[in-house]
Amino acid sequence: MRLIWPFPEPDRVRVDAGFLDPAYPEWRRRMGLPPDEHPGADLNLRGTSGDGDLGYPVVAVAEGRVVHARAHRVWGQIILLEHDLPGLGKFWTQYAHLLFAVVREGDWVMAGEPVGSIGKGDPLLACSSP
């Protein structure tokens, strides 16, 4: 079993901040914030800047069940999927900074199925769902 990229066009993915990115704590210090590890990877579309990819679909990396779909005070709209796949076992994926969600808690999604769209992470903007 293999996972897919969370965008319909994986060749257009640009990683802006990696998982446990070593530059992230220093960036937080410079901003006057307490240092913290980056708990995910920030992905955008290659060839875009600013909000050029705002609203672009975000898809499930594997089939699974939506266990959380709501606004978060820091990450905006978030989706948490629970997966249980042969060869990989049980694991979770989180999709954050979404503009909106197109799934609800309890929904079953297939790999490649849209779960939301790229947003800014603003909790005031990221509170709409189906």
PDB file of C-alpha atoms in Angstrom:
ATOM      1  CA  MET A   1       0.000   0.000   0.000  1.00  0.00           C
ATOM      2  CA  ARG A   2       1.360   3.419  -0.856  1.00  0.00           C
ATOM      3  CA  LEU A   3       0.184   6.882   0.051  1.00  0.00           C
ATOM      4  CA  ILE A   4      -0.495   9.639  -2.460  1.00  0.00           C
ATOM      5  CA  TRP A   5       0.290  13.359  -2.295  1.00  0.00           C
ATOM      6  CA  PRO A   6      -2.535  15.474  -0.835  1.00  0.00           C
ATOM      7  CA  PHE A   7      -2.925  17.449  -4.098  1.00  0.00           C
ATOM      8  CA  PRO A   8      -4.527  16.215  -7.338  1.00  0.00           C
ATOM      9  CA  GLU A   9      -1.382  17.236  -9.282  1.00  0.00           C
ATOM     10  CA  PRO A  10       1.563  15.910  -7.203  1.00  0.00           C
ATOM     11  CA  ASP A  11       4.167  17.259  -9.641  1.00  0.00           C
ATOM     12  CA  ARG A  12       3.059  20.792  -8.653  1.00  0.00           C
ATOM     13  CA  VAL A  13       3.706  20.359  -4.892  1.00  0.00           C
ATOM     14  CA  ARG A  14       6.073  22.813  -3.198  1.00  0.00           C
ATOM     15  CA  VAL A  15       7.156  22.155   0.422  1.00  0.00           C
ATOM     16  CA  ASP A  16       7.376  25.509   2.223  1.00  0.00           C
ATOM     17  CA  ALA A  17       8.061  24.120   5.721  1.00  0.00           C
ATOM     18  CA  GLY A  18       8.938  20.520   6.468  1.00  0.00           C
ATOM     19  CA  PHE A  19       8.002  18.246   9.343  1.00  0.00           C
ATOM     20  CA  LEU A  20      10.064  19.214  12.420  1.00  0.00           C
ATOM     21  CA  ASP A  21      11.720  21.850  10.199  1.00  0.00           C
ATOM     22  CA  PRO A  22      14.906  22.966  12.032  1.00  0.00           C
ATOM     23  CA  ALA A  23      14.389  26.565  10.842  1.00  0.00           C
ATOM     24  CA  TYR A  24      10.921  26.772  12.405  1.00  0.00           C
ATOM     25  CA  PRO A  25      11.955  27.291  16.092  1.00  0.00           C
ATOM     26  CA  GLU A  26      14.393  30.046  15.063  1.00  0.00           C
ATOM     27  CA  TRP A  27      11.703  31.752  12.968  1.00  0.00           C
ATOM     28  CA  ARG A  28       9.395  31.702  16.024  1.00  0.00           C
ATOM     29  CA  ARG A  29      12.146  33.220  18.213  1.00  0.00           C
ATOM     30  CA  ARG A  30      12.668  36.050  15.706  1.00  0.00           C
ATOM     31  CA  MET A  31       8.916  36.713  15.823  1.00  0.00           C
ATOM     32  CA  GLY A  32       9.091  36.969  19.634  1.00  0.00           C
ATOM     33  CA  LEU A  33       7.257  33.663  20.108  1.00  0.00           C
ATOM     34  CA  PRO A  34       8.366  30.692  22.192  1.00  0.00           C
ATOM     35  CA  PRO A  35      10.304  28.133  20.132  1.00  0.00           C
ATOM     36  CA  ASP A  36       8.257  25.170  19.028  1.00  0.00           C
ATOM     37  CA  GLU A  37       8.667  22.271  16.631  1.00  0.00           C
ATOM     38  CA  HIS A  38       6.791  22.351  13.342  1.00  0.00           C
ATOM     39  CA  PRO A  39       4.288  19.472  13.655  1.00  0.00           C
ATOM     40  CA  GLY A  40       3.637  19.030   9.942  1.00  0.00           C
ATOM     41  CA  ALA A  41       4.633  19.960   6.411  1.00  0.00           C
ATOM     42  CA  ASP A  42       3.300  23.131   4.782  1.00  0.00           C
ATOM     43  CA  LEU A  43       2.556  22.428   1.127  1.00  0.00           C
ATOM     44  CA  ASN A  44       1.633  24.861  -1.631  1.00  0.00           C
ATOM     45  CA  LEU A  45       1.545  24.792  -5.407  1.00  0.00           C
ATOM     46  CA  ARG A  46       4.762  25.320  -7.307  1.00  0.00           C
ATOM     47  CA  GLY A  47       4.532  28.398  -9.505  1.00  0.00           C
ATOM     48  CA  THR A  48       2.230  30.305  -7.155  1.00  0.00           C
ATOM     49  CA  SER A  49       2.881  33.032  -4.624  1.00  0.00           C
ATOM     50  CA  GLY A  50       0.777  34.825  -2.062  1.00  0.00           C
ATOM     51  CA  ASP A  51      -2.743  33.451  -2.286  1.00  0.00           C
ATOM     52  CA  GLY A  52      -2.360  32.116  -5.835  1.00  0.00           C
ATOM     53  CA  ASP A  53      -3.323  28.611  -4.713  1.00  0.00           C
ATOM     54  CA  LEU A  54      -6.123  29.668  -2.343  1.00  0.00           C
ATOM     55  CA  GLY A  55      -9.077  27.308  -2.823  1.00  0.00           C
ATOM     56  CA  TYR A  56      -7.090  24.589  -4.659  1.00  0.00           C
ATOM     57  CA  PRO A  57      -8.346  21.090  -3.688  1.00  0.00           C
ATOM     58  CA  VAL A  58      -6.658  19.077  -0.930  1.00  0.00           C
ATOM     59  CA  VAL A  59      -7.223  15.307  -1.183  1.00  0.00           C
ATOM     60  CA  ALA A  60      -6.960  12.337   1.194  1.00  0.00           C
ATOM     61  CA  VAL A  61      -3.583  10.572   1.006  1.00  0.00           C
ATOM     62  CA  ALA A  62      -5.290   7.210   1.694  1.00  0.00           C
ATOM     63  CA  GLU A  63      -8.767   5.864   2.364  1.00  0.00           C
ATOM     64  CA  GLY A  64     -10.044   6.448   5.870  1.00  0.00           C
ATOM     65  CA  ARG A  65     -12.643   7.878   8.226  1.00  0.00           C
ATOM     66  CA  VAL A  66     -13.029  11.566   9.090  1.00  0.00           C
ATOM     67  CA  VAL A  67     -12.642  11.746  12.889  1.00  0.00           C
ATOM     68  CA  HIS A  68     -12.357  15.533  13.217  1.00  0.00           C
ATOM     69  CA  ALA A  69     -13.572  18.353  10.955  1.00  0.00           C
ATOM     70  CA  ARG A  70     -13.764  21.798  12.550  1.00  0.00           C
ATOM     71  CA  ALA A  71     -12.067  25.137  13.016  1.00  0.00           C
ATOM     72  CA  HIS A  72      -8.934  25.380  15.178  1.00  0.00           C
ATOM     73  CA  ARG A  73      -7.733  28.601  16.838  1.00  0.00           C
ATOM     74  CA  VAL A  74      -4.251  28.370  15.257  1.00  0.00           C
ATOM     75  CA  TRP A  75      -4.519  26.114  12.210  1.00  0.00           C
ATOM     76  CA  GLY A  76      -7.826  27.338  10.804  1.00  0.00           C
ATOM     77  CA  GLN A  77     -10.109  24.621   9.434  1.00  0.00           C
ATOM     78  CA  ILE A  78      -8.612  21.166  10.077  1.00  0.00           C
ATOM     79  CA  ILE A  79      -9.508  17.647   9.007  1.00  0.00           C
ATOM     80  CA  LEU A  80      -8.183  14.555  10.805  1.00  0.00           C
ATOM     81  CA  LEU A  81      -8.462  11.193   9.051  1.00  0.00           C
ATOM     82  CA  GLU A  82      -7.989   7.795  10.678  1.00  0.00           C
ATOM     83  CA  HIS A  83      -6.556   5.105   8.402  1.00  0.00           C
ATOM     84  CA  ASP A  84      -6.116   1.362   8.950  1.00  0.00           C
ATOM     85  CA  LEU A  85      -4.384  -0.119   5.936  1.00  0.00           C
ATOM     86  CA  PRO A  86      -2.838  -3.526   5.209  1.00  0.00           C
ATOM     87  CA  GLY A  87       0.917  -3.314   5.629  1.00  0.00           C
ATOM     88  CA  LEU A  88       0.754   0.091   7.320  1.00  0.00           C
ATOM     89  CA  GLY A  89      -1.637  -0.522  10.209  1.00  0.00           C
ATOM     90  CA  LYS A  90      -3.472   2.288  11.965  1.00  0.00           C
ATOM     91  CA  PHE A  91      -2.311   5.892  11.504  1.00  0.00           C
ATOM     92  CA  TRP A  92      -3.742   9.395  11.221  1.00  0.00           C
ATOM     93  CA  THR A  93      -3.266  12.261   8.782  1.00  0.00           C
ATOM     94  CA  GLN A  94      -4.139  15.877   9.492  1.00  0.00           C
ATOM     95  CA  TYR A  95      -4.937  18.554   6.921  1.00  0.00           C
ATOM     96  CA  ALA A  96      -4.682  22.073   8.360  1.00  0.00           C
ATOM     97  CA  HIS A  97      -4.831  25.712   7.228  1.00  0.00           C
ATOM     98  CA  LEU A  98      -7.811  24.815   5.009  1.00  0.00           C
ATOM     99  CA  LEU A  99     -10.140  27.431   3.548  1.00  0.00           C
ATOM    100  CA  PHE A 100     -13.075  25.044   3.972  1.00  0.00           C
ATOM    101  CA  ALA A 101     -13.893  21.371   4.436  1.00  0.00           C
ATOM    102  CA  VAL A 102     -15.985  19.278   2.051  1.00  0.00           C
ATOM    103  CA  VAL A 103     -16.309  16.333   4.470  1.00  0.00           C
ATOM    104  CA  ARG A 104     -17.957  15.834   7.863  1.00  0.00           C
ATOM    105  CA  GLU A 105     -17.019  13.812  10.912  1.00  0.00           C
ATOM    106  CA  GLY A 106     -17.944  10.174  10.331  1.00  0.00           C
ATOM    107  CA  ASP A 107     -17.560  10.353   6.523  1.00  0.00           C
ATOM    108  CA  TRP A 108     -15.520   7.660   4.764  1.00  0.00           C
ATOM    109  CA  VAL A 109     -13.149   8.969   2.072  1.00  0.00           C
ATOM    110  CA  MET A 110     -11.101   7.219  -0.580  1.00  0.00           C
ATOM    111  CA  ALA A 111      -7.508   8.030  -1.530  1.00  0.00           C
ATOM    112  CA  GLY A 112      -7.535  11.042  -3.845  1.00  0.00           C
ATOM    113  CA  GLU A 113     -10.990  12.216  -2.755  1.00  0.00           C
ATOM    114  CA  PRO A 114     -11.194  15.945  -1.885  1.00  0.00           C
ATOM    115  CA  VAL A 115     -11.424  16.759   1.839  1.00  0.00           C
ATOM    116  CA  GLY A 116     -11.073  20.547   1.608  1.00  0.00           C
ATOM    117  CA  SER A 117      -9.149  23.333  -0.086  1.00  0.00           C
ATOM    118  CA  ILE A 118      -5.968  25.310   0.503  1.00  0.00           C
ATOM    119  CA  GLY A 119      -6.560  28.215   2.846  1.00  0.00           C
ATOM    120  CA  LYS A 120      -4.620  30.720   4.885  1.00  0.00           C
ATOM    121  CA  GLY A 121      -5.023  29.208   8.322  1.00  0.00           C
ATOM    122  CA  ASP A 122      -7.064  32.173   9.556  1.00  0.00           C
ATOM    123  CA  PRO A 123      -9.587  30.747  12.059  1.00  0.00           C
ATOM    124  CA  LEU A 124     -11.996  33.608  11.323  1.00  0.00           C
ATOM    125  CA  LEU A 125     -12.083  32.707   7.624  1.00  0.00           C
ATOM    126  CA  ALA A 126     -11.851  28.938   8.024  1.00  0.00           C
ATOM    127  CA  CYS A 127     -15.108  28.041   9.662  1.00  0.00           C
ATOM    128  CA  SER A 128     -17.347  26.880   6.821  1.00  0.00           C
ATOM    129  CA  SER A 129     -18.077  23.229   6.136  1.00  0.00           C
ATOM    130  CA  PRO A 130     -20.735  21.240   4.242  1.00  0.00           C
TER     131      PRO A 130
END
